[in-house]
Amino acid sequence: MSDTTIQEIASRNGVPAATVLISYHVCKGVVVLPKSVTEKRIDSNREVAELSKEDLAVLDGLAGNGKAKRINTPLWGFDLGFEDWYGPVKGK
């Protein structure tokens, strides 16, 4: 969310960076499961911004340039075989 390109798109659309990221995936037809423990963030995670074709193309380009990242925390205890997976949990 701290990426300058994402911040620029967020500013241009008048929404937080998290909304840009959620909206991007929703526009692509991907199921989004954002996590939060605060009521305010849970409410804001339901917001979806209508991103322009240009914004979507820029966001597509970020992934193509190696800026895509998957974060799964806490550890689940399973290795699903992805390069960026944590690997097996010690003691399991």
PDB file of N, CA and C in Angstrom:
ATOM      1  N   MET A   1       0.809  -1.195   0.000  1.00  0.00           N
ATOM      2  CA  MET A   1       0.000   0.000   0.000  1.00  0.00           C
ATOM      3  C   MET A   1       0.855   1.262   0.000  1.00  0.00           C
ATOM      4  N   SER A   2       2.134   1.122   0.298  1.00  0.00           N
ATOM      5  CA  SER A   2       3.001   2.295   0.343  1.00  0.00           C
ATOM      6  C   SER A   2       3.633   2.615  -1.005  1.00  0.00           C
ATOM      7  N   ASP A   3       3.377   1.807  -2.027  1.00  0.00           N
ATOM      8  CA  ASP A   3       3.940   2.046  -3.347  1.00  0.00           C
ATOM      9  C   ASP A   3       3.456   3.405  -3.869  1.00  0.00           C
ATOM     10  N   THR A   4       4.380   4.191  -4.415  1.00  0.00           N
ATOM     11  CA  THR A   4       4.024   5.547  -4.862  1.00  0.00           C
ATOM     12  C   THR A   4       2.989   5.535  -5.987  1.00  0.00           C
ATOM     13  N   THR A   5       3.051   4.563  -6.865  1.00  0.00           N
ATOM     14  CA  THR A   5       2.079   4.478  -7.960  1.00  0.00           C
ATOM     15  C   THR A   5       0.684   4.221  -7.411  1.00  0.00           C
ATOM     16  N   ILE A   6       0.583   3.318  -6.460  1.00  0.00           N
ATOM     17  CA  ILE A   6      -0.717   3.025  -5.842  1.00  0.00           C
ATOM     18  C   ILE A   6      -1.223   4.246  -5.081  1.00  0.00           C
ATOM     19  N   GLN A   7      -0.321   4.937  -4.413  1.00  0.00           N
ATOM     20  CA  GLN A   7      -0.697   6.157  -3.682  1.00  0.00           C
ATOM     21  C   GLN A   7      -1.221   7.226  -4.639  1.00  0.00           C
ATOM     22  N   GLU A   8      -0.606   7.363  -5.812  1.00  0.00           N
ATOM     23  CA  GLU A   8      -1.062   8.342  -6.804  1.00  0.00           C
ATOM     24  C   GLU A   8      -2.461   8.002  -7.318  1.00  0.00           C
ATOM     25  N   ILE A   9      -2.690   6.726  -7.599  1.00  0.00           N
ATOM     26  CA  ILE A   9      -4.013   6.294  -8.061  1.00  0.00           C
ATOM     27  C   ILE A   9      -5.051   6.539  -6.972  1.00  0.00           C
ATOM     28  N   ALA A  10      -4.688   6.250  -5.735  1.00  0.00           N
ATOM     29  CA  ALA A  10      -5.596   6.471  -4.603  1.00  0.00           C
ATOM     30  C   ALA A  10      -5.941   7.954  -4.479  1.00  0.00           C
ATOM     31  N   SER A  11      -4.939   8.792  -4.566  1.00  0.00           N
ATOM     32  CA  SER A  11      -5.149  10.232  -4.456  1.00  0.00           C
ATOM     33  C   SER A  11      -6.041  10.740  -5.584  1.00  0.00           C
ATOM     34  N   ARG A  12      -5.781  10.284  -6.792  1.00  0.00           N
ATOM     35  CA  ARG A  12      -6.560  10.693  -7.962  1.00  0.00           C
ATOM     36  C   ARG A  12      -8.035  10.280  -7.825  1.00  0.00           C
ATOM     37  N   ASN A  13      -8.275   9.146  -7.181  1.00  0.00           N
ATOM     38  CA  ASN A  13      -9.644   8.639  -7.023  1.00  0.00           C
ATOM     39  C   ASN A  13     -10.279   9.026  -5.693  1.00  0.00           C
ATOM     40  N   GLY A  14      -9.518   9.696  -4.825  1.00  0.00           N
ATOM     41  CA  GLY A  14     -10.050  10.145  -3.541  1.00  0.00           C
ATOM     42  C   GLY A  14     -10.387   9.017  -2.578  1.00  0.00           C
ATOM     43  N   VAL A  15      -9.586   7.936  -2.640  1.00  0.00           N
ATOM     44  CA  VAL A  15      -9.807   6.782  -1.765  1.00  0.00           C
ATOM     45  C   VAL A  15      -8.475   6.350  -1.150  1.00  0.00           C
ATOM     46  N   PRO A  16      -8.504   5.564  -0.069  1.00  0.00           N
ATOM     47  CA  PRO A  16      -7.264   5.031   0.498  1.00  0.00           C
ATOM     48  C   PRO A  16      -6.623   3.995  -0.440  1.00  0.00           C
ATOM     49  N   ALA A  17      -5.341   3.772  -0.258  1.00  0.00           N
ATOM     50  CA  ALA A  17      -4.612   2.792  -1.073  1.00  0.00           C
ATOM     51  C   ALA A  17      -5.228   1.404  -0.956  1.00  0.00           C
ATOM     52  N   ALA A  18      -5.683   1.045   0.231  1.00  0.00           N
ATOM     53  CA  ALA A  18      -6.306  -0.277   0.419  1.00  0.00           C
ATOM     54  C   ALA A  18      -7.531  -0.429  -0.477  1.00  0.00           C
ATOM     55  N   THR A  19      -8.298   0.626  -0.639  1.00  0.00           N
ATOM     56  CA  THR A  19      -9.477   0.567  -1.502  1.00  0.00           C
ATOM     57  C   THR A  19      -9.078   0.373  -2.957  1.00  0.00           C
ATOM     58  N   VAL A  20      -7.980   0.995  -3.371  1.00  0.00           N
ATOM     59  CA  VAL A  20      -7.476   0.805  -4.736  1.00  0.00           C
ATOM     60  C   VAL A  20      -7.130  -0.664  -4.954  1.00  0.00           C
ATOM     61  N   LEU A  21      -6.423  -1.251  -4.012  1.00  0.00           N
ATOM     62  CA  LEU A  21      -6.006  -2.653  -4.167  1.00  0.00           C
ATOM     63  C   LEU A  21      -7.202  -3.602  -4.160  1.00  0.00           C
ATOM     64  N   ILE A  22      -8.142  -3.379  -3.271  1.00  0.00           N
ATOM     65  CA  ILE A  22      -9.348  -4.209  -3.233  1.00  0.00           C
ATOM     66  C   ILE A  22     -10.128  -4.032  -4.535  1.00  0.00           C
ATOM     67  N   SER A  23     -10.296  -2.792  -4.961  1.00  0.00           N
ATOM     68  CA  SER A  23     -11.053  -2.488  -6.176  1.00  0.00           C
ATOM     69  C   SER A  23     -10.415  -3.108  -7.407  1.00  0.00           C
ATOM     70  N   TYR A  24      -9.096  -3.072  -7.474  1.00  0.00           N
ATOM     71  CA  TYR A  24      -8.383  -3.670  -8.607  1.00  0.00           C
ATOM     72  C   TYR A  24      -8.766  -5.143  -8.758  1.00  0.00           C
ATOM     73  N   HIS A  25      -8.703  -5.866  -7.667  1.00  0.00           N
ATOM     74  CA  HIS A  25      -8.998  -7.294  -7.727  1.00  0.00           C
ATOM     75  C   HIS A  25     -10.475  -7.559  -8.020  1.00  0.00           C
ATOM     76  N   VAL A  26     -11.365  -6.758  -7.438  1.00  0.00           N
ATOM     77  CA  VAL A  26     -12.792  -6.915  -7.718  1.00  0.00           C
ATOM     78  C   VAL A  26     -13.057  -6.667  -9.202  1.00  0.00           C
ATOM     79  N   CYS A  27     -12.428  -5.641  -9.778  1.00  0.00           N
ATOM     80  CA  CYS A  27     -12.597  -5.340 -11.211  1.00  0.00           C
ATOM     81  C   CYS A  27     -12.083  -6.480 -12.088  1.00  0.00           C
ATOM     82  N   LYS A  28     -11.119  -7.234 -11.593  1.00  0.00           N
ATOM     83  CA  LYS A  28     -10.559  -8.367 -12.326  1.00  0.00           C
ATOM     84  C   LYS A  28     -11.355  -9.652 -12.098  1.00  0.00           C
ATOM     85  N   GLY A  29     -12.382  -9.591 -11.255  1.00  0.00           N
ATOM     86  CA  GLY A  29     -13.203 -10.766 -10.994  1.00  0.00           C
ATOM     87  C   GLY A  29     -12.592 -11.717  -9.981  1.00  0.00           C
ATOM     88  N   VAL A  30     -11.681 -11.205  -9.176  1.00  0.00           N
ATOM     89  CA  VAL A  30     -11.006 -12.016  -8.162  1.00  0.00           C
ATOM     90  C   VAL A  30     -11.712 -11.827  -6.818  1.00  0.00           C
ATOM     91  N   VAL A  31     -11.894 -12.902  -6.092  1.00  0.00           N
ATOM     92  CA  VAL A  31     -12.486 -12.820  -4.761  1.00  0.00           C
ATOM     93  C   VAL A  31     -11.463 -12.203  -3.818  1.00  0.00           C
ATOM     94  N   VAL A  32     -11.891 -11.197  -3.080  1.00  0.00           N
ATOM     95  CA  VAL A  32     -11.006 -10.483  -2.157  1.00  0.00           C
ATOM     96  C   VAL A  32     -11.472 -10.751  -0.740  1.00  0.00           C
ATOM     97  N   LEU A  33     -10.547 -11.171   0.110  1.00  0.00           N
ATOM     98  CA  LEU A  33     -10.860 -11.435   1.518  1.00  0.00           C
ATOM     99  C   LEU A  33      -9.974 -10.566   2.410  1.00  0.00           C
ATOM    100  N   PRO A  34     -10.269  -9.269   2.494  1.00  0.00           N
ATOM    101  CA  PRO A  34      -9.444  -8.407   3.352  1.00  0.00           C
ATOM    102  C   PRO A  34      -9.673  -8.730   4.819  1.00  0.00           C
ATOM    103  N   LYS A  35      -8.646  -8.522   5.607  1.00  0.00           N
ATOM    104  CA  LYS A  35      -8.716  -8.829   7.028  1.00  0.00           C
ATOM    105  C   LYS A  35      -8.576  -7.546   7.828  1.00  0.00           C
ATOM    106  N   SER A  36      -9.358  -7.428   8.854  1.00  0.00           N
ATOM    107  CA  SER A  36      -9.229  -6.325   9.789  1.00  0.00           C
ATOM    108  C   SER A  36      -9.908  -6.701  11.090  1.00  0.00           C
ATOM    109  N   VAL A  37      -9.496  -6.037  12.161  1.00  0.00           N
ATOM    110  CA  VAL A  37     -10.123  -6.273  13.462  1.00  0.00           C
ATOM    111  C   VAL A  37     -10.856  -5.034  13.963  1.00  0.00           C
ATOM    112  N   THR A  38     -10.714  -3.906  13.262  1.00  0.00           N
ATOM    113  CA  THR A  38     -11.393  -2.697  13.695  1.00  0.00           C
ATOM    114  C   THR A  38     -12.637  -2.472  12.847  1.00  0.00           C
ATOM    115  N   GLU A  39     -13.691  -2.002  13.493  1.00  0.00           N
ATOM    116  CA  GLU A  39     -14.964  -1.794  12.791  1.00  0.00           C
ATOM    117  C   GLU A  39     -14.810  -0.807  11.639  1.00  0.00           C
ATOM    118  N   LYS A  40     -14.052   0.249  11.842  1.00  0.00           N
ATOM    119  CA  LYS A  40     -13.864   1.262  10.800  1.00  0.00           C
ATOM    120  C   LYS A  40     -13.206   0.655   9.554  1.00  0.00           C
ATOM    121  N   ARG A  41     -12.175  -0.160   9.735  1.00  0.00           N
ATOM    122  CA  ARG A  41     -11.491  -0.777   8.600  1.00  0.00           C
ATOM    123  C   ARG A  41     -12.373  -1.835   7.940  1.00  0.00           C
ATOM    124  N   ILE A  42     -13.127  -2.573   8.728  1.00  0.00           N
ATOM    125  CA  ILE A  42     -14.043  -3.567   8.160  1.00  0.00           C
ATOM    126  C   ILE A  42     -15.049  -2.864   7.247  1.00  0.00           C
ATOM    127  N   ASP A  43     -15.599  -1.733   7.714  1.00  0.00           N
ATOM    128  CA  ASP A  43     -16.534  -0.962   6.893  1.00  0.00           C
ATOM    129  C   ASP A  43     -15.857  -0.439   5.631  1.00  0.00           C
ATOM    130  N   SER A  44     -14.665   0.103   5.759  1.00  0.00           N
ATOM    131  CA  SER A  44     -13.990   0.672   4.588  1.00  0.00           C
ATOM    132  C   SER A  44     -13.574  -0.411   3.591  1.00  0.00           C
ATOM    133  N   ASN A  45     -13.356  -1.633   4.062  1.00  0.00           N
ATOM    134  CA  ASN A  45     -12.980  -2.721   3.158  1.00  0.00           C
ATOM    135  C   ASN A  45     -14.125  -3.132   2.231  1.00  0.00           C
ATOM    136  N   ARG A  46     -15.335  -2.681   2.518  1.00  0.00           N
ATOM    137  CA  ARG A  46     -16.471  -2.977   1.642  1.00  0.00           C
ATOM    138  C   ARG A  46     -16.580  -2.008   0.473  1.00  0.00           C
ATOM    139  N   GLU A  47     -15.825  -0.909   0.537  1.00  0.00           N
ATOM    140  CA  GLU A  47     -15.886   0.106  -0.511  1.00  0.00           C
ATOM    141  C   GLU A  47     -15.111  -0.363  -1.742  1.00  0.00           C
ATOM    142  N   VAL A  48     -15.709  -0.145  -2.906  1.00  0.00           N
ATOM    143  CA  VAL A  48     -15.046  -0.461  -4.169  1.00  0.00           C
ATOM    144  C   VAL A  48     -15.105   0.786  -5.035  1.00  0.00           C
ATOM    145  N   ALA A  49     -13.931   1.233  -5.496  1.00  0.00           N
ATOM    146  CA  ALA A  49     -13.858   2.401  -6.367  1.00  0.00           C
ATOM    147  C   ALA A  49     -13.923   1.957  -7.818  1.00  0.00           C
ATOM    148  N   GLU A  50     -14.525   2.784  -8.649  1.00  0.00           N
ATOM    149  CA  GLU A  50     -14.564   2.497 -10.077  1.00  0.00           C
ATOM    150  C   GLU A  50     -13.266   3.032 -10.691  1.00  0.00           C
ATOM    151  N   LEU A  51     -12.337   2.126 -10.956  1.00  0.00           N
ATOM    152  CA  LEU A  51     -11.038   2.512 -11.507  1.00  0.00           C
ATOM    153  C   LEU A  51     -11.119   2.622 -13.024  1.00  0.00           C
ATOM    154  N   SER A  52     -10.402   3.592 -13.571  1.00  0.00           N
ATOM    155  CA  SER A  52     -10.396   3.780 -15.019  1.00  0.00           C
ATOM    156  C   SER A  52      -9.594   2.667 -15.689  1.00  0.00           C
ATOM    157  N   LYS A  53      -9.789   2.518 -16.992  1.00  0.00           N
ATOM    158  CA  LYS A  53      -9.006   1.539 -17.750  1.00  0.00           C
ATOM    159  C   LYS A  53      -7.513   1.843 -17.639  1.00  0.00           C
ATOM    160  N   GLU A  54      -7.184   3.130 -17.595  1.00  0.00           N
ATOM    161  CA  GLU A  54      -5.780   3.533 -17.467  1.00  0.00           C
ATOM    162  C   GLU A  54      -5.206   3.106 -16.115  1.00  0.00           C
ATOM    163  N   ASP A  55      -5.995   3.322 -15.048  1.00  0.00           N
ATOM    164  CA  ASP A  55      -5.536   2.901 -13.715  1.00  0.00           C
ATOM    165  C   ASP A  55      -5.347   1.389 -13.664  1.00  0.00           C
ATOM    166  N   LEU A  56      -6.299   0.642 -14.244  1.00  0.00           N
ATOM    167  CA  LEU A  56      -6.183  -0.816 -14.252  1.00  0.00           C
ATOM    168  C   LEU A  56      -4.944  -1.259 -15.025  1.00  0.00           C
ATOM    169  N   ALA A  57      -4.649  -0.589 -16.132  1.00  0.00           N
ATOM    170  CA  ALA A  57      -3.467  -0.937 -16.919  1.00  0.00           C
ATOM    171  C   ALA A  57      -2.186  -0.665 -16.141  1.00  0.00           C
ATOM    172  N   VAL A  58      -2.155   0.442 -15.419  1.00  0.00           N
ATOM    173  CA  VAL A  58      -0.978   0.762 -14.600  1.00  0.00           C
ATOM    174  C   VAL A  58      -0.797  -0.298 -13.516  1.00  0.00           C
ATOM    175  N   LEU A  59      -1.896  -0.681 -12.861  1.00  0.00           N
ATOM    176  CA  LEU A  59      -1.812  -1.702 -11.815  1.00  0.00           C
ATOM    177  C   LEU A  59      -1.404  -3.055 -12.389  1.00  0.00           C
ATOM    178  N   ASP A  60      -1.905  -3.391 -13.574  1.00  0.00           N
ATOM    179  CA  ASP A  60      -1.461  -4.620 -14.246  1.00  0.00           C
ATOM    180  C   ASP A  60       0.050  -4.587 -14.460  1.00  0.00           C
ATOM    181  N   GLY A  61       0.568  -3.432 -14.840  1.00  0.00           N
ATOM    182  CA  GLY A  61       1.995  -3.285 -15.092  1.00  0.00           C
ATOM    183  C   GLY A  61       2.846  -3.464 -13.851  1.00  0.00           C
ATOM    184  N   LEU A  62       2.314  -3.096 -12.688  1.00  0.00           N
ATOM    185  CA  LEU A  62       3.081  -3.281 -11.451  1.00  0.00           C
ATOM    186  C   LEU A  62       3.389  -4.750 -11.230  1.00  0.00           C
ATOM    187  N   ALA A  63       2.409  -5.596 -11.426  1.00  0.00           N
ATOM    188  CA  ALA A  63       2.626  -7.034 -11.249  1.00  0.00           C
ATOM    189  C   ALA A  63       3.615  -7.547 -12.281  1.00  0.00           C
ATOM    190  N   GLY A  64       3.516  -7.047 -13.504  1.00  0.00           N
ATOM    191  CA  GLY A  64       4.416  -7.468 -14.562  1.00  0.00           C
ATOM    192  C   GLY A  64       5.859  -7.066 -14.315  1.00  0.00           C
ATOM    193  N   ASN A  65       6.047  -6.031 -13.485  1.00  0.00           N
ATOM    194  CA  ASN A  65       7.396  -5.565 -13.156  1.00  0.00           C
ATOM    195  C   ASN A  65       7.908  -6.129 -11.839  1.00  0.00           C
ATOM    196  N   GLY A  66       7.267  -7.172 -11.341  1.00  0.00           N
ATOM    197  CA  GLY A  66       7.751  -7.850 -10.141  1.00  0.00           C
ATOM    198  C   GLY A  66       7.321  -7.247  -8.830  1.00  0.00           C
ATOM    199  N   LYS A  67       6.350  -6.352  -8.831  1.00  0.00           N
ATOM    200  CA  LYS A  67       5.921  -5.729  -7.577  1.00  0.00           C
ATOM    201  C   LYS A  67       4.786  -6.477  -6.898  1.00  0.00           C
ATOM    202  N   ALA A  68       4.323  -7.584  -7.491  1.00  0.00           N
ATOM    203  CA  ALA A  68       3.239  -8.351  -6.874  1.00  0.00           C
ATOM    204  C   ALA A  68       3.766  -9.082  -5.645  1.00  0.00           C
ATOM    205  N   LYS A  69       2.937  -9.147  -4.615  1.00  0.00           N
ATOM    206  CA  LYS A  69       3.347  -9.817  -3.383  1.00  0.00           C
ATOM    207  C   LYS A  69       2.132 -10.445  -2.730  1.00  0.00           C
ATOM    208  N   ARG A  70       2.292 -11.643  -2.226  1.00  0.00           N
ATOM    209  CA  ARG A  70       1.219 -12.307  -1.493  1.00  0.00           C
ATOM    210  C   ARG A  70       1.666 -12.381  -0.036  1.00  0.00           C
ATOM    211  N   ILE A  71       0.767 -12.016   0.862  1.00  0.00           N
ATOM    212  CA  ILE A  71       1.091 -12.062   2.286  1.00  0.00           C
ATOM    213  C   ILE A  71       0.029 -12.894   2.980  1.00  0.00           C
ATOM    214  N   ASN A  72       0.449 -13.949   3.623  1.00  0.00           N
ATOM    215  CA  ASN A  72      -0.443 -14.812   4.388  1.00  0.00           C
ATOM    216  C   ASN A  72       0.111 -14.923   5.796  1.00  0.00           C
ATOM    217  N   THR A  73      -0.512 -14.259   6.729  1.00  0.00           N
ATOM    218  CA  THR A  73      -0.062 -14.363   8.103  1.00  0.00           C
ATOM    219  C   THR A  73      -1.286 -14.545   8.987  1.00  0.00           C
ATOM    220  N   PRO A  74      -1.230 -15.243  10.059  1.00  0.00           N
ATOM    221  CA  PRO A  74      -0.077 -16.017  10.518  1.00  0.00           C
ATOM    222  C   PRO A  74       0.133 -17.262   9.664  1.00  0.00           C
ATOM    223  N   LEU A  75       1.223 -17.951   9.933  1.00  0.00           N
ATOM    224  CA  LEU A  75       1.526 -19.182   9.203  1.00  0.00           C
ATOM    225  C   LEU A  75       0.375 -20.170   9.350  1.00  0.00           C
ATOM    226  N   TRP A  76       0.042 -20.836   8.284  1.00  0.00           N
ATOM    227  CA  TRP A  76      -1.056 -21.797   8.308  1.00  0.00           C
ATOM    228  C   TRP A  76      -0.598 -23.192   8.690  1.00  0.00           C
ATOM    229  N   GLY A  77       0.688 -23.480   8.567  1.00  0.00           N
ATOM    230  CA  GLY A  77       1.182 -24.812   8.872  1.00  0.00           C
ATOM    231  C   GLY A  77       1.197 -25.724   7.662  1.00  0.00           C
ATOM    232  N   PHE A  78       0.964 -25.175   6.474  1.00  0.00           N
ATOM    233  CA  PHE A  78       0.964 -25.957   5.242  1.00  0.00           C
ATOM    234  C   PHE A  78       1.852 -25.287   4.213  1.00  0.00           C
ATOM    235  N   ASP A  79       2.604 -26.065   3.462  1.00  0.00           N
ATOM    236  CA  ASP A  79       3.410 -25.545   2.366  1.00  0.00           C
ATOM    237  C   ASP A  79       2.654 -25.843   1.079  1.00  0.00           C
ATOM    238  N   LEU A  80       2.171 -24.797   0.414  1.00  0.00           N
ATOM    239  CA  LEU A  80       1.399 -24.987  -0.806  1.00  0.00           C
ATOM    240  C   LEU A  80       2.273 -24.979  -2.053  1.00  0.00           C
ATOM    241  N   GLY A  81       3.591 -24.866  -1.887  1.00  0.00           N
ATOM    242  CA  GLY A  81       4.506 -24.999  -3.002  1.00  0.00           C
ATOM    243  C   GLY A  81       4.772 -23.735  -3.798  1.00  0.00           C
ATOM    244  N   PHE A  82       4.303 -22.578  -3.348  1.00  0.00           N
ATOM    245  CA  PHE A  82       4.584 -21.339  -4.051  1.00  0.00           C
ATOM    246  C   PHE A  82       5.970 -20.833  -3.662  1.00  0.00           C
ATOM    247  N   GLU A  83       6.650 -20.155  -4.604  1.00  0.00           N
ATOM    248  CA  GLU A  83       7.993 -19.647  -4.319  1.00  0.00           C
ATOM    249  C   GLU A  83       8.019 -18.715  -3.120  1.00  0.00           C
ATOM    250  N   ASP A  84       6.975 -17.921  -2.950  1.00  0.00           N
ATOM    251  CA  ASP A  84       6.968 -16.944  -1.864  1.00  0.00           C
ATOM    252  C   ASP A  84       6.247 -17.448  -0.611  1.00  0.00           C
ATOM    253  N   TRP A  85       6.057 -18.751  -0.534  1.00  0.00           N
ATOM    254  CA  TRP A  85       5.412 -19.341   0.637  1.00  0.00           C
ATOM    255  C   TRP A  85       6.430 -19.468   1.759  1.00  0.00           C
ATOM    256  N   TYR A  86       5.973 -19.531   2.972  1.00  0.00           N
ATOM    257  CA  TYR A  86       6.849 -19.583   4.125  1.00  0.00           C
ATOM    258  C   TYR A  86       7.603 -20.902   4.259  1.00  0.00           C
ATOM    259  N   GLY A  87       7.031 -21.956   3.750  1.00  0.00           N
ATOM    260  CA  GLY A  87       7.625 -23.259   3.954  1.00  0.00           C
ATOM    261  C   GLY A  87       7.002 -23.936   5.161  1.00  0.00           C
ATOM    262  N   PRO A  88       7.442 -25.136   5.460  1.00  0.00           N
ATOM    263  CA  PRO A  88       6.829 -25.868   6.562  1.00  0.00           C
ATOM    264  C   PRO A  88       7.055 -25.181   7.909  1.00  0.00           C
ATOM    265  N   VAL A  89       6.066 -25.274   8.761  1.00  0.00           N
ATOM    266  CA  VAL A  89       6.180 -24.726  10.106  1.00  0.00           C
ATOM    267  C   VAL A  89       7.017 -25.671  10.939  1.00  0.00           C
ATOM    268  N   LYS A  90       7.944 -25.112  11.671  1.00  0.00           N
ATOM    269  CA  LYS A  90       8.826 -25.943  12.512  1.00  0.00           C
ATOM    270  C   LYS A  90       7.996 -26.663  13.554  1.00  0.00           C
ATOM    271  N   GLY A  91       8.344 -27.931  13.757  1.00  0.00           N
ATOM    272  CA  GLY A  91       7.654 -28.750  14.744  1.00  0.00           C
ATOM    273  C   GLY A  91       6.439 -29.474  14.213  1.00  0.00           C
ATOM    274  N   LYS A  92       6.132 -29.287  12.928  1.00  0.00           N
ATOM    275  CA  LYS A  92       4.950 -29.959  12.342  1.00  0.00           C
ATOM    276  C   LYS A  92       5.394 -31.175  11.556  1.00  0.00           C
TER     277      LYS A  92
END
